[in-house]
Amino acid sequence: MGETVVLRSLLGDALRETRLQQQRTLREVSSAARVSLGYLSEVERGQKEASSELLASICRALGVRLSDVLRDVSEELAVFEPHPEPHPVPVLEVVPEPAPVSAVLSAA
Amino acid sequence: MGETVVLRSLLGDALRETRLQQQRTLREVSSAARVSLGYLSEVERGQKEASSELLASICRALGVRLSDVLRDVSEELAVFEPHPEPHPVPVLEVVPEPAPVSAVLSAA
């Protein structure tokens, strides 16, 4: 996927930034979160997907809410994400206007 | 983890809800996202962590932005998440006021 900005990388960056702002080491935070130092390091570098539980645990260890981290990350991701073609949502209550007779005749 | 609301479940609910609003089947969306039907089903039910790439692919297939889904999910998650004890951020530039002499004396 190369250049694509992936959620994993943005999450890792956010966690790492939070830890560094607190001037804490990988060792400290991984121990508080009960994850291995290597795992936390890989998550921070965007090399490993953190499971929901471990993400929650790392956030707890950092004293931040996962929901706050996610909101920040979603804003960063939005900068890179193009607006996709929306899939049309069926709207059941719309009653189509009848086609004018001339259009029906010319389509036949 | 039992009762704990995990990110995985909220994400799955959000993806499933989006798909149902579009009145599309698991088969349709999994095929458009190039994931197996079983995988998408497990992700929707919060039974499997989706990788960042597959999450992006499912969102593309649904015509929604992952960043928008994440923002919505972060808001839902916030309802369940208690505010953790924040870790004190070292503030280097604060110069503490000198304690009054009387306080120093009484502490001694």
Short mmCIF file of C-alpha atoms in Angstrom, two decimals:
data_model
loop_
_atom_site.label_atom_id
_atom_site.label_comp_id
_atom_site.label_asym_id
_atom_site.label_seq_id
_atom_site.Cartn_x
_atom_site.Cartn_y
_atom_site.Cartn_z
CA MET A 1 0.00 0.00 0.00
CA GLY A 2 3.15 2.15 0.11
CA GLU A 3 2.25 5.84 0.27
CA THR A 4 -1.25 5.40 1.63
CA VAL A 5 -1.72 6.93 5.03
CA VAL A 6 -3.08 4.20 7.21
CA LEU A 7 -4.93 4.49 10.46
CA ARG A 8 -2.31 2.31 12.14
CA SER A 9 0.45 4.86 11.47
CA LEU A 10 -1.57 7.84 12.66
CA LEU A 11 -2.59 6.00 15.82
CA GLY A 12 1.03 5.03 16.46
CA ASP A 13 2.19 8.61 15.97
CA ALA A 14 -0.48 9.90 18.34
CA LEU A 15 0.44 7.41 21.07
CA ARG A 16 4.12 8.11 20.70
CA GLU A 17 3.60 11.85 20.79
CA THR A 18 1.52 11.57 23.96
CA ARG A 19 4.19 9.45 25.63
CA LEU A 20 6.98 11.85 24.67
CA GLN A 21 5.00 14.85 25.91
CA GLN A 22 4.87 13.09 29.26
CA GLN A 23 8.63 12.46 29.06
CA ARG A 24 8.09 8.77 29.67
CA THR A 25 10.04 5.85 28.27
CA LEU A 26 8.76 2.91 26.25
CA ARG A 27 9.71 0.76 29.22
CA GLU A 28 7.60 2.77 31.66
CA VAL A 29 4.48 2.91 29.52
CA SER A 30 4.66 -0.67 28.28
CA SER A 31 4.99 -1.87 31.85
CA ALA A 32 2.03 0.27 32.99
CA ALA A 33 -0.04 -0.99 30.05
CA ARG A 34 1.08 -4.59 30.56
CA VAL A 35 2.25 -4.99 27.01
CA SER A 36 5.74 -5.91 25.95
CA LEU A 37 8.16 -3.11 25.17
CA GLY A 38 8.67 -4.48 21.67
CA TYR A 39 4.94 -4.58 21.01
CA LEU A 40 4.42 -0.97 22.12
CA SER A 41 7.37 0.12 20.04
CA GLU A 42 5.95 -1.60 16.95
CA VAL A 43 2.50 -0.09 17.56
CA GLU A 44 4.03 3.39 17.92
CA ARG A 45 5.91 2.97 14.64
CA GLY A 46 2.74 1.84 12.86
CA GLN A 47 4.17 -1.60 12.24
CA LYS A 48 1.62 -3.54 14.22
CA GLU A 49 -2.16 -3.26 14.55
CA ALA A 50 -3.06 -2.91 18.20
CA SER A 51 -6.12 -4.86 19.27
CA SER A 52 -8.96 -2.84 20.76
CA GLU A 53 -8.14 -4.12 24.24
CA LEU A 54 -4.44 -3.29 24.05
CA LEU A 55 -5.19 0.10 22.54
CA ALA A 56 -7.46 0.79 25.51
CA SER A 57 -4.78 -0.45 27.89
CA ILE A 58 -2.06 1.76 26.36
CA CYS A 59 -4.36 4.78 26.55
CA ARG A 60 -5.13 4.05 30.20
CA ALA A 61 -1.40 3.81 30.91
CA LEU A 62 -0.95 7.20 29.26
CA GLY A 63 -3.86 8.70 31.18
CA VAL A 64 -5.74 9.67 28.03
CA ARG A 65 -9.07 8.52 26.65
CA LEU A 66 -9.02 6.30 23.59
CA SER A 67 -12.04 8.23 22.33
CA ASP A 68 -10.05 11.47 22.46
CA VAL A 69 -7.11 9.89 20.66
CA LEU A 70 -9.46 8.51 17.99
CA ARG A 71 -11.14 11.84 17.47
CA ASP A 72 -7.79 13.55 16.94
CA VAL A 73 -6.65 10.77 14.62
CA SER A 74 -9.89 10.93 12.63
CA GLU A 75 -9.27 14.65 12.04
CA GLU A 76 -5.74 13.97 10.83
CA LEU A 77 -6.94 11.14 8.61
CA ALA A 78 -9.64 13.36 7.11
CA VAL A 79 -6.94 15.61 5.64
CA PHE A 80 -5.64 12.72 3.55
CA GLU A 81 -8.94 11.03 2.73
CA PRO A 82 -10.70 12.01 -0.44
CA HIS A 83 -14.47 12.12 -0.33
CA PRO A 84 -15.49 8.80 -1.90
CA GLU A 85 -18.34 8.34 -4.29
CA PRO A 86 -21.24 8.04 -1.86
CA HIS A 87 -23.35 4.97 -2.34
CA PRO A 88 -26.90 6.11 -3.09
CA VAL A 89 -29.13 5.47 -0.11
CA PRO A 90 -32.52 4.22 -1.30
CA VAL A 91 -35.17 6.73 -0.34
CA LEU A 92 -38.45 4.88 -0.26
CA GLU A 93 -40.84 7.75 0.23
CA VAL A 94 -39.91 9.61 -2.96
CA VAL A 95 -42.65 9.36 -5.54
CA PRO A 96 -41.15 9.93 -9.00
CA GLU A 97 -42.78 12.48 -11.21
CA PRO A 98 -44.42 10.83 -14.18
CA ALA A 99 -42.41 11.32 -17.35
CA PRO A 100 -44.02 13.66 -19.85
CA VAL A 101 -45.75 11.80 -22.65
CA SER A 102 -43.39 13.27 -25.25
CA ALA A 103 -40.35 11.74 -23.47
CA VAL A 104 -42.04 8.33 -23.25
CA LEU A 105 -42.87 8.44 -26.95
CA SER A 106 -39.36 9.46 -28.03
CA ALA A 107 -37.78 6.74 -25.84
CA ALA A 108 -39.92 4.02 -27.45
CA MET B 1 -13.18 -8.35 29.11
CA GLY B 2 -16.88 -9.12 29.14
CA GLU B 3 -18.96 -5.99 29.62
CA THR B 4 -16.29 -3.56 28.48
CA VAL B 5 -17.28 -1.66 25.38
CA VAL B 6 -14.50 -2.18 22.93
CA LEU B 7 -13.65 -0.15 19.89
CA ARG B 8 -13.97 -3.26 17.72
CA SER B 9 -17.67 -3.66 18.57
CA LEU B 10 -18.53 -0.02 17.98
CA LEU B 11 -16.70 -0.05 14.66
CA GLY B 12 -18.51 -3.22 13.64
CA ASP B 13 -21.88 -1.75 14.58
CA ALA B 14 -21.14 1.41 12.60
CA LEU B 15 -20.13 -0.52 9.48
CA ARG B 16 -23.13 -2.80 9.71
CA GLU B 17 -25.52 0.11 10.20
CA THR B 18 -24.10 1.90 7.18
CA ARG B 19 -24.48 -1.20 5.04
CA LEU B 20 -28.08 -1.79 6.16
CA GLN B 21 -29.00 1.84 5.52
CA GLN B 22 -27.85 1.26 1.96
CA GLN B 23 -29.92 -1.93 1.82
CA ARG B 24 -26.92 -3.91 0.70
CA THR B 25 -26.02 -7.48 1.52
CA LEU B 26 -22.88 -8.81 3.16
CA ARG B 27 -22.16 -10.50 -0.15
CA GLU B 28 -22.35 -7.26 -2.12
CA VAL B 29 -20.16 -5.21 0.21
CA SER B 30 -17.60 -7.92 0.90
CA SER B 31 -17.20 -8.43 -2.81
CA ALA B 32 -16.79 -4.69 -3.44
CA ALA B 33 -14.29 -4.46 -0.59
CA ARG B 34 -12.45 -7.60 -1.73
CA VAL B 35 -12.74 -9.25 1.65
CA SER B 36 -14.38 -12.57 2.33
CA LEU B 37 -18.01 -12.57 3.37
CA GLY B 38 -17.13 -14.39 6.58
CA TYR B 39 -14.48 -11.84 7.46
CA LEU B 40 -16.81 -8.88 6.94
CA SER B 41 -19.49 -10.61 8.97
CA GLU B 42 -17.08 -11.18 11.85
CA VAL B 43 -15.87 -7.58 11.70
CA GLU B 44 -19.46 -6.29 11.77
CA ARG B 45 -20.22 -8.42 14.81
CA GLY B 46 -17.12 -7.14 16.61
CA GLN B 47 -15.55 -10.58 16.60
CA LYS B 48 -12.52 -9.73 14.54
CA GLU B 49 -10.18 -6.75 14.49
CA ALA B 50 -10.05 -5.32 11.01
CA SER B 51 -6.61 -4.24 9.85
CA SER B 52 -6.24 -0.60 8.89
CA GLU B 53 -6.08 -1.53 5.21
CA LEU B 54 -9.21 -3.68 5.28
CA LEU B 55 -11.07 -1.10 7.30
CA ALA B 56 -10.21 1.45 4.63
CA SER B 57 -11.30 -0.97 1.93
CA ILE B 58 -14.66 -1.70 3.59
CA CYS B 59 -15.30 2.03 4.00
CA ARG B 60 -14.47 2.64 0.34
CA ALA B 61 -16.89 -0.12 -0.64
CA LEU B 62 -19.56 1.58 1.47
CA GLY B 63 -18.78 4.99 -0.02
CA VAL B 64 -17.99 6.53 3.36
CA ARG B 65 -14.80 7.98 4.76
CA LEU B 66 -13.02 6.00 7.44
CA SER B 67 -12.27 9.31 9.17
CA ASP B 68 -16.01 10.04 9.40
CA VAL B 69 -16.74 6.57 10.75
CA LEU B 70 -13.96 6.95 13.31
CA ARG B 71 -15.20 10.35 14.44
CA ASP B 72 -18.69 8.96 15.00
CA VAL B 73 -17.30 5.93 16.81
CA SER B 74 -15.08 8.10 19.01
CA GLU B 75 -18.16 10.04 20.09
CA GLU B 76 -20.00 6.84 20.97
CA LEU B 77 -16.98 5.49 22.81
CA ALA B 78 -16.66 8.72 24.80
CA VAL B 79 -20.05 8.04 26.40
CA PHE B 80 -18.69 4.85 27.95
CA GLU B 81 -15.18 5.99 28.73
CA PRO B 82 -14.48 7.44 32.12
CA HIS B 83 -11.98 10.28 32.27
CA PRO B 84 -8.78 8.58 33.39
CA GLU B 85 -6.35 10.01 35.86
CA PRO B 86 -4.34 12.26 33.60
CA HIS B 87 -0.62 11.70 33.75
CA PRO B 88 1.00 14.94 34.85
CA VAL B 89 2.77 16.58 31.95
CA PRO B 90 6.06 18.09 33.10
CA VAL B 91 5.88 21.84 32.60
CA LEU B 92 9.42 23.09 32.50
CA GLU B 93 8.87 26.82 32.33
CA VAL B 94 6.90 27.15 35.57
CA VAL B 95 8.95 28.80 38.29
CA PRO B 96 7.48 27.87 41.67
CA GLU B 97 6.76 30.68 44.06
CA PRO B 98 9.05 30.56 47.01
CA ALA B 99 7.29 29.23 50.07
CA PRO B 100 6.76 31.82 52.79
CA VAL B 101 9.33 31.56 55.53
CA SER B 102 6.67 30.72 58.12
CA ALA B 103 5.58 27.61 56.11
CA VAL B 104 9.16 26.45 55.78
CA LEU B 105 9.69 26.87 59.49
CA SER B 106 6.52 25.03 60.51
CA ALA B 107 7.32 22.15 58.07
CA ALA B 108 10.75 21.70 59.62
#
